[in-house]
Amino acid sequence: GAGVSQTPSNKVTEKGKYVELRCDPISGHTALYWYRQSLGQGPEFLIYFQGTGAADDSGLPNDRFFAVRPEGSVSTLKIQRTERGDSAVYLCASRRQKGAEAFFGQGTRLTVV
Amino acid sequence: LAKTTQPISMDSYEGQEVNITCSHNNIATNDYITWYQQFPSQGPRFIIQGYKTKVTNEVASLFIPADRKSSTLSLPRVSLSDTAVYYCLVATPNRDDKIIFGKGTRLHILP
């Protein structure tokens, strides 16, 4: 595609529910990143994939958060037992190779009520 | 990863040149400097990247002094649409794949 696509753009869920956020990276980009951004803060690193494997998941806040990228393209960020504190914009980015510029999607705004 | 420090916010007027300076005192020999721009309700967007001296593209210029302990992003003749948050990042190519953002500089352009 022309850019990084994230779906849905907005998601409202009830506390305790499970949610999945999807990211379609730019075709051919081997690296894929997930970030979380709260109002007034910079993007907070969560996890990044190189191909199908999670190269660094040190930013995942706890075991309720999990991400997969089974075929090395589309990735899904999964959040179990959502809490109100999980409300934020979740950003996805991809890049062709190390050191190259990263391209970000528009984000998914998650609201837990 | 080298720590970066940049002003929290800046105001300027349309038509002015804006310079945002970022400090990175513990930058390593192989580190390069990258700047991203983020508009409200959008993901960050790459602006410019450099290693030393000066880099210029259609959007901005990046000035890096010889000691590389700081860098300055220069935006010529800003307009209202340049109101955004600007992030300075330092990373080591072929090693640091994580892209780590700080709080950035919130630039507000006034008419």
PDB file of C-alpha atoms in Angstrom:
ATOM      1  CA  GLY A   1       0.000   0.000   0.000  1.00  0.00           C
ATOM      2  CA  ALA A   2       0.914   3.636  -0.138  1.00  0.00           C
ATOM      3  CA  GLY A   3       1.535   3.946   3.574  1.00  0.00           C
ATOM      4  CA  VAL A   4       1.170   2.249   6.931  1.00  0.00           C
ATOM      5  CA  SER A   5      -2.453   1.442   7.608  1.00  0.00           C
ATOM      6  CA  GLN A   6      -3.928   0.943  11.055  1.00  0.00           C
ATOM      7  CA  THR A   7      -7.374  -0.354  11.851  1.00  0.00           C
ATOM      8  CA  PRO A   8      -9.620   0.525  13.464  1.00  0.00           C
ATOM      9  CA  SER A   9      -8.963   4.246  13.692  1.00  0.00           C
ATOM     10  CA  ASN A  10     -11.006   4.414  16.876  1.00  0.00           C
ATOM     11  CA  LYS A  11     -11.956   1.734  19.355  1.00  0.00           C
ATOM     12  CA  VAL A  12     -14.086   2.093  22.451  1.00  0.00           C
ATOM     13  CA  THR A  13     -14.207  -0.900  24.735  1.00  0.00           C
ATOM     14  CA  GLU A  14     -15.360  -1.730  28.211  1.00  0.00           C
ATOM     15  CA  LYS A  15     -12.955  -2.365  31.029  1.00  0.00           C
ATOM     16  CA  GLY A  16     -11.995  -6.015  31.167  1.00  0.00           C
ATOM     17  CA  LYS A  17     -12.611  -6.717  27.474  1.00  0.00           C
ATOM     18  CA  TYR A  18     -10.105  -8.015  24.935  1.00  0.00           C
ATOM     19  CA  VAL A  19      -9.058  -5.887  21.950  1.00  0.00           C
ATOM     20  CA  GLU A  20      -6.998  -6.391  18.825  1.00  0.00           C
ATOM     21  CA  LEU A  21      -5.360  -3.581  16.901  1.00  0.00           C
ATOM     22  CA  ARG A  22      -4.130  -4.187  13.378  1.00  0.00           C
ATOM     23  CA  CYS A  23      -1.215  -2.733  11.455  1.00  0.00           C
ATOM     24  CA  ASP A  24      -0.528  -3.132   7.735  1.00  0.00           C
ATOM     25  CA  PRO A  25       3.027  -1.963   7.071  1.00  0.00           C
ATOM     26  CA  ILE A  26       4.445  -0.709   3.806  1.00  0.00           C
ATOM     27  CA  SER A  27       5.124  -3.629   1.492  1.00  0.00           C
ATOM     28  CA  GLY A  28       8.703  -4.827   1.717  1.00  0.00           C
ATOM     29  CA  HIS A  29       9.417  -3.227   5.079  1.00  0.00           C
ATOM     30  CA  THR A  30      10.979  -5.849   7.300  1.00  0.00           C
ATOM     31  CA  ALA A  31      10.922  -3.894  10.556  1.00  0.00           C
ATOM     32  CA  LEU A  32       7.632  -3.090  12.287  1.00  0.00           C
ATOM     33  CA  TYR A  33       7.154  -1.098  15.496  1.00  0.00           C
ATOM     34  CA  TRP A  34       4.359  -0.537  17.974  1.00  0.00           C
ATOM     35  CA  TYR A  35       4.132   2.546  20.182  1.00  0.00           C
ATOM     36  CA  ARG A  36       1.663   3.928  22.674  1.00  0.00           C
ATOM     37  CA  GLN A  37       1.129   7.666  23.009  1.00  0.00           C
ATOM     38  CA  SER A  38      -0.717   9.482  25.755  1.00  0.00           C
ATOM     39  CA  LEU A  39      -1.802  13.098  25.504  1.00  0.00           C
ATOM     40  CA  GLY A  40       1.140  15.500  25.698  1.00  0.00           C
ATOM     41  CA  GLN A  41       3.745  12.726  25.700  1.00  0.00           C
ATOM     42  CA  GLY A  42       6.069  11.371  23.060  1.00  0.00           C
ATOM     43  CA  PRO A  43       5.433   7.924  21.586  1.00  0.00           C
ATOM     44  CA  GLU A  44       6.364   5.190  24.064  1.00  0.00           C
ATOM     45  CA  PHE A  45       8.112   2.184  22.526  1.00  0.00           C
ATOM     46  CA  LEU A  46       6.315  -1.140  23.047  1.00  0.00           C
ATOM     47  CA  ILE A  47       7.767  -3.765  20.713  1.00  0.00           C
ATOM     48  CA  TYR A  48       9.454  -4.162  17.384  1.00  0.00           C
ATOM     49  CA  PHE A  49       9.592  -7.008  14.890  1.00  0.00           C
ATOM     50  CA  GLN A  50      12.283  -7.881  12.420  1.00  0.00           C
ATOM     51  CA  GLY A  51      10.489 -10.168  10.008  1.00  0.00           C
ATOM     52  CA  THR A  52       8.222 -12.549  11.911  1.00  0.00           C
ATOM     53  CA  GLY A  53      10.071 -12.467  15.201  1.00  0.00           C
ATOM     54  CA  ALA A  54       9.836  -9.981  18.023  1.00  0.00           C
ATOM     55  CA  ALA A  55      13.356  -8.568  18.167  1.00  0.00           C
ATOM     56  CA  ASP A  56      12.680  -6.447  21.241  1.00  0.00           C
ATOM     57  CA  ASP A  57       9.540  -6.534  23.391  1.00  0.00           C
ATOM     58  CA  SER A  58      11.031  -4.724  26.357  1.00  0.00           C
ATOM     59  CA  GLY A  59       8.473  -1.935  26.152  1.00  0.00           C
ATOM     60  CA  LEU A  60       5.387  -4.083  26.671  1.00  0.00           C
ATOM     61  CA  PRO A  61       4.049  -2.883  30.035  1.00  0.00           C
ATOM     62  CA  ASN A  62       2.833  -6.266  31.323  1.00  0.00           C
ATOM     63  CA  ASP A  63       1.655  -9.692  30.222  1.00  0.00           C
ATOM     64  CA  ARG A  64      -1.756  -8.367  29.180  1.00  0.00           C
ATOM     65  CA  PHE A  65      -0.063  -6.995  26.063  1.00  0.00           C
ATOM     66  CA  PHE A  66       1.013  -9.270  23.248  1.00  0.00           C
ATOM     67  CA  ALA A  67       1.820  -8.745  19.576  1.00  0.00           C
ATOM     68  CA  VAL A  68       2.262 -11.064  16.623  1.00  0.00           C
ATOM     69  CA  ARG A  69       3.440 -10.811  13.051  1.00  0.00           C
ATOM     70  CA  PRO A  70       3.005 -14.380  11.761  1.00  0.00           C
ATOM     71  CA  GLU A  71       3.885 -13.846   8.109  1.00  0.00           C
ATOM     72  CA  GLY A  72       6.272 -10.951   8.428  1.00  0.00           C
ATOM     73  CA  SER A  73       3.852  -8.335   7.164  1.00  0.00           C
ATOM     74  CA  VAL A  74       0.603  -7.562   9.022  1.00  0.00           C
ATOM     75  CA  SER A  75       0.892  -7.294  12.789  1.00  0.00           C
ATOM     76  CA  THR A  76      -1.720  -7.449  15.523  1.00  0.00           C
ATOM     77  CA  LEU A  77      -1.360  -5.920  18.968  1.00  0.00           C
ATOM     78  CA  LYS A  78      -3.528  -7.750  21.463  1.00  0.00           C
ATOM     79  CA  ILE A  79      -4.574  -6.395  24.835  1.00  0.00           C
ATOM     80  CA  GLN A  80      -6.312  -8.642  27.332  1.00  0.00           C
ATOM     81  CA  ARG A  81      -8.453  -7.537  30.278  1.00  0.00           C
ATOM     82  CA  THR A  82      -8.239  -3.901  29.256  1.00  0.00           C
ATOM     83  CA  GLU A  83      -7.920  -1.250  31.929  1.00  0.00           C
ATOM     84  CA  ARG A  84      -8.793   2.444  31.810  1.00  0.00           C
ATOM     85  CA  GLY A  85      -5.075   3.221  31.924  1.00  0.00           C
ATOM     86  CA  ASP A  86      -4.654   1.481  28.568  1.00  0.00           C
ATOM     87  CA  SER A  87      -6.525   4.350  26.911  1.00  0.00           C
ATOM     88  CA  ALA A  88      -4.116   5.986  24.471  1.00  0.00           C
ATOM     89  CA  VAL A  89      -3.264   6.261  20.794  1.00  0.00           C
ATOM     90  CA  TYR A  90      -1.471   3.163  19.567  1.00  0.00           C
ATOM     91  CA  LEU A  91       0.915   3.888  16.706  1.00  0.00           C
ATOM     92  CA  CYS A  92       2.488   1.476  14.269  1.00  0.00           C
ATOM     93  CA  ALA A  93       5.537   2.189  12.123  1.00  0.00           C
ATOM     94  CA  SER A  94       7.573   0.287   9.580  1.00  0.00           C
ATOM     95  CA  ARG A  95      10.894   0.746   7.907  1.00  0.00           C
ATOM     96  CA  ARG A  96      12.784  -0.972   5.144  1.00  0.00           C
ATOM     97  CA  GLN A  97      16.011  -1.522   7.014  1.00  0.00           C
ATOM     98  CA  LYS A  98      18.052  -0.426  10.009  1.00  0.00           C
ATOM     99  CA  GLY A  99      18.811   3.255   9.950  1.00  0.00           C
ATOM    100  CA  ALA A 100      16.219   4.073   7.330  1.00  0.00           C
ATOM    101  CA  GLU A 101      13.405   6.489   8.035  1.00  0.00           C
ATOM    102  CA  ALA A 102      10.388   5.043   9.762  1.00  0.00           C
ATOM    103  CA  PHE A 103       6.894   5.542   8.377  1.00  0.00           C
ATOM    104  CA  PHE A 104       4.063   5.825  10.857  1.00  0.00           C
ATOM    105  CA  GLY A 105       0.390   5.083  10.552  1.00  0.00           C
ATOM    106  CA  GLN A 106      -2.351   7.424  11.737  1.00  0.00           C
ATOM    107  CA  GLY A 107      -2.801   5.416  14.895  1.00  0.00           C
ATOM    108  CA  THR A 108      -5.670   3.703  16.667  1.00  0.00           C
ATOM    109  CA  ARG A 109      -7.287   5.710  19.435  1.00  0.00           C
ATOM    110  CA  LEU A 110      -8.252   3.231  22.144  1.00  0.00           C
ATOM    111  CA  THR A 111     -10.666   4.321  24.838  1.00  0.00           C
ATOM    112  CA  VAL A 112     -11.425   1.999  27.726  1.00  0.00           C
ATOM    113  CA  VAL A 113     -14.571   2.956  29.610  1.00  0.00           C
TER     114      VAL A 113
ATOM    115  CA  LEU B   1      21.106   5.108  23.369  1.00  0.00           C
ATOM    116  CA  ALA B   2      22.268   8.686  23.868  1.00  0.00           C
ATOM    117  CA  LYS B   3      19.947  10.841  25.937  1.00  0.00           C
ATOM    118  CA  THR B   4      18.601  13.959  24.231  1.00  0.00           C
ATOM    119  CA  THR B   5      17.428  17.228  25.761  1.00  0.00           C
ATOM    120  CA  GLN B   6      15.362  19.786  23.881  1.00  0.00           C
ATOM    121  CA  PRO B   7      13.131  22.704  24.896  1.00  0.00           C
ATOM    122  CA  ILE B   8       9.620  21.701  25.910  1.00  0.00           C
ATOM    123  CA  SER B   9       7.986  24.436  23.862  1.00  0.00           C
ATOM    124  CA  MET B  10       8.689  27.364  21.565  1.00  0.00           C
ATOM    125  CA  ASP B  11       6.613  30.108  19.999  1.00  0.00           C
ATOM    126  CA  SER B  12       7.399  31.936  16.785  1.00  0.00           C
ATOM    127  CA  TYR B  13       5.653  34.005  14.127  1.00  0.00           C
ATOM    128  CA  GLU B  14       4.825  33.274  10.549  1.00  0.00           C
ATOM    129  CA  GLY B  15       7.648  34.084   8.158  1.00  0.00           C
ATOM    130  CA  GLN B  16      10.366  33.732  10.792  1.00  0.00           C
ATOM    131  CA  GLU B  17      13.185  31.224  10.788  1.00  0.00           C
ATOM    132  CA  VAL B  18      12.896  28.811  13.702  1.00  0.00           C
ATOM    133  CA  ASN B  19      15.842  27.006  15.232  1.00  0.00           C
ATOM    134  CA  ILE B  20      15.307  24.137  17.666  1.00  0.00           C
ATOM    135  CA  THR B  21      18.419  22.925  19.445  1.00  0.00           C
ATOM    136  CA  CYS B  22      18.848  19.437  20.854  1.00  0.00           C
ATOM    137  CA  SER B  23      21.594  18.459  23.292  1.00  0.00           C
ATOM    138  CA  HIS B  24      23.085  14.964  23.143  1.00  0.00           C
ATOM    139  CA  ASN B  25      26.245  15.185  25.224  1.00  0.00           C
ATOM    140  CA  ASN B  26      26.954  11.455  25.301  1.00  0.00           C
ATOM    141  CA  ILE B  27      26.539  10.820  21.599  1.00  0.00           C
ATOM    142  CA  ALA B  28      28.741   7.953  20.429  1.00  0.00           C
ATOM    143  CA  THR B  29      31.110   7.994  17.481  1.00  0.00           C
ATOM    144  CA  ASN B  30      28.828   6.078  15.150  1.00  0.00           C
ATOM    145  CA  ASP B  31      25.538   7.639  16.259  1.00  0.00           C
ATOM    146  CA  TYR B  32      23.476   9.671  13.838  1.00  0.00           C
ATOM    147  CA  ILE B  33      20.828  12.290  14.564  1.00  0.00           C
ATOM    148  CA  THR B  34      17.276  12.171  13.290  1.00  0.00           C
ATOM    149  CA  TRP B  35      14.368  14.596  13.612  1.00  0.00           C
ATOM    150  CA  TYR B  36      10.696  13.745  13.356  1.00  0.00           C
ATOM    151  CA  GLN B  37       7.663  16.026  13.186  1.00  0.00           C
ATOM    152  CA  GLN B  38       4.242  15.180  14.569  1.00  0.00           C
ATOM    153  CA  PHE B  39       1.010  17.031  13.823  1.00  0.00           C
ATOM    154  CA  PRO B  40      -2.023  16.598  16.073  1.00  0.00           C
ATOM    155  CA  SER B  41      -3.896  13.343  15.457  1.00  0.00           C
ATOM    156  CA  GLN B  42      -1.169  12.001  13.178  1.00  0.00           C
ATOM    157  CA  GLY B  43       1.826   9.715  13.554  1.00  0.00           C
ATOM    158  CA  PRO B  44       5.341  11.194  13.526  1.00  0.00           C
ATOM    159  CA  ARG B  45       6.885  11.979  10.173  1.00  0.00           C
ATOM    160  CA  PHE B  46      10.593  11.852   9.331  1.00  0.00           C
ATOM    161  CA  ILE B  47      12.078  15.276   8.568  1.00  0.00           C
ATOM    162  CA  ILE B  48      15.829  14.990   8.323  1.00  0.00           C
ATOM    163  CA  GLN B  49      18.824  12.943   9.407  1.00  0.00           C
ATOM    164  CA  GLY B  50      22.532  13.689   9.652  1.00  0.00           C
ATOM    165  CA  TYR B  51      25.869  12.674  11.085  1.00  0.00           C
ATOM    166  CA  LYS B  52      27.975  15.826  10.967  1.00  0.00           C
ATOM    167  CA  THR B  53      28.218  19.383   9.575  1.00  0.00           C
ATOM    168  CA  LYS B  54      25.110  20.377   7.650  1.00  0.00           C
ATOM    169  CA  VAL B  55      22.302  18.564   5.905  1.00  0.00           C
ATOM    170  CA  THR B  56      19.576  20.322   3.943  1.00  0.00           C
ATOM    171  CA  ASN B  57      16.432  19.087   2.262  1.00  0.00           C
ATOM    172  CA  GLU B  58      13.243  20.673   0.989  1.00  0.00           C
ATOM    173  CA  VAL B  59      11.783  20.891   4.486  1.00  0.00           C
ATOM    174  CA  ALA B  60      14.598  21.839   6.855  1.00  0.00           C
ATOM    175  CA  SER B  61      18.298  22.104   7.557  1.00  0.00           C
ATOM    176  CA  LEU B  62      20.201  20.266  10.249  1.00  0.00           C
ATOM    177  CA  PHE B  63      23.333  21.819  11.697  1.00  0.00           C
ATOM    178  CA  ILE B  64      25.739  19.632  13.668  1.00  0.00           C
ATOM    179  CA  PRO B  65      28.874  21.216  15.175  1.00  0.00           C
ATOM    180  CA  ALA B  66      32.216  19.460  15.141  1.00  0.00           C
ATOM    181  CA  ASP B  67      31.875  18.036  18.659  1.00  0.00           C
ATOM    182  CA  ARG B  68      28.403  16.661  17.752  1.00  0.00           C
ATOM    183  CA  LYS B  69      27.165  17.213  21.310  1.00  0.00           C
ATOM    184  CA  SER B  70      24.227  19.181  19.999  1.00  0.00           C
ATOM    185  CA  SER B  71      22.300  19.690  16.790  1.00  0.00           C
ATOM    186  CA  THR B  72      19.984  22.400  15.524  1.00  0.00           C
ATOM    187  CA  LEU B  73      16.964  21.887  13.346  1.00  0.00           C
ATOM    188  CA  SER B  74      16.309  24.993  11.267  1.00  0.00           C
ATOM    189  CA  LEU B  75      12.915  25.647   9.677  1.00  0.00           C
ATOM    190  CA  PRO B  76      13.017  28.540   7.188  1.00  0.00           C
ATOM    191  CA  ARG B  77      10.113  30.996   6.958  1.00  0.00           C
ATOM    192  CA  VAL B  78       7.623  29.038   9.040  1.00  0.00           C
ATOM    193  CA  SER B  79       3.903  29.107   8.463  1.00  0.00           C
ATOM    194  CA  LEU B  80       0.952  28.261  10.702  1.00  0.00           C
ATOM    195  CA  SER B  81       1.038  24.726   9.320  1.00  0.00           C
ATOM    196  CA  ASP B  82       4.459  24.150  10.906  1.00  0.00           C
ATOM    197  CA  THR B  83       2.791  24.089  14.329  1.00  0.00           C
ATOM    198  CA  ALA B  84       3.690  20.617  15.554  1.00  0.00           C
ATOM    199  CA  VAL B  85       5.841  18.659  17.982  1.00  0.00           C
ATOM    200  CA  TYR B  86       9.438  18.109  16.867  1.00  0.00           C
ATOM    201  CA  TYR B  87      11.444  15.162  18.177  1.00  0.00           C
ATOM    202  CA  CYS B  88      15.218  14.795  18.191  1.00  0.00           C
ATOM    203  CA  LEU B  89      16.512  11.217  18.267  1.00  0.00           C
ATOM    204  CA  VAL B  90      20.000   9.727  18.411  1.00  0.00           C
ATOM    205  CA  ALA B  91      20.719   6.149  17.398  1.00  0.00           C
ATOM    206  CA  THR B  92      23.505   3.860  16.284  1.00  0.00           C
ATOM    207  CA  PRO B  93      23.002   2.435  12.809  1.00  0.00           C
ATOM    208  CA  ASN B  94      23.066  -1.343  12.482  1.00  0.00           C
ATOM    209  CA  ARG B  95      22.726  -1.741  16.234  1.00  0.00           C
ATOM    210  CA  ASP B  96      19.894   0.303  17.740  1.00  0.00           C
ATOM    211  CA  ASP B  97      16.775  -0.769  15.987  1.00  0.00           C
ATOM    212  CA  LYS B  98      14.543   0.695  18.649  1.00  0.00           C
ATOM    213  CA  ILE B  99      13.382   4.203  17.810  1.00  0.00           C
ATOM    214  CA  ILE B 100      13.068   5.946  21.151  1.00  0.00           C
ATOM    215  CA  PHE B 101      11.230   9.263  21.422  1.00  0.00           C
ATOM    216  CA  GLY B 102      11.545  11.863  24.162  1.00  0.00           C
ATOM    217  CA  LYS B 103       8.925  14.498  24.945  1.00  0.00           C
ATOM    218  CA  GLY B 104       9.851  16.643  21.951  1.00  0.00           C
ATOM    219  CA  THR B 105       9.521  20.382  21.420  1.00  0.00           C
ATOM    220  CA  ARG B 106       6.045  21.768  20.965  1.00  0.00           C
ATOM    221  CA  LEU B 107       6.357  24.522  18.358  1.00  0.00           C
ATOM    222  CA  HIS B 108       3.521  27.001  18.129  1.00  0.00           C
ATOM    223  CA  ILE B 109       3.471  29.380  15.162  1.00  0.00           C
ATOM    224  CA  LEU B 110       1.512  32.575  15.669  1.00  0.00           C
ATOM    225  CA  PRO B 111      -0.019  34.710  12.905  1.00  0.00           C
TER     226      PRO B 111
END
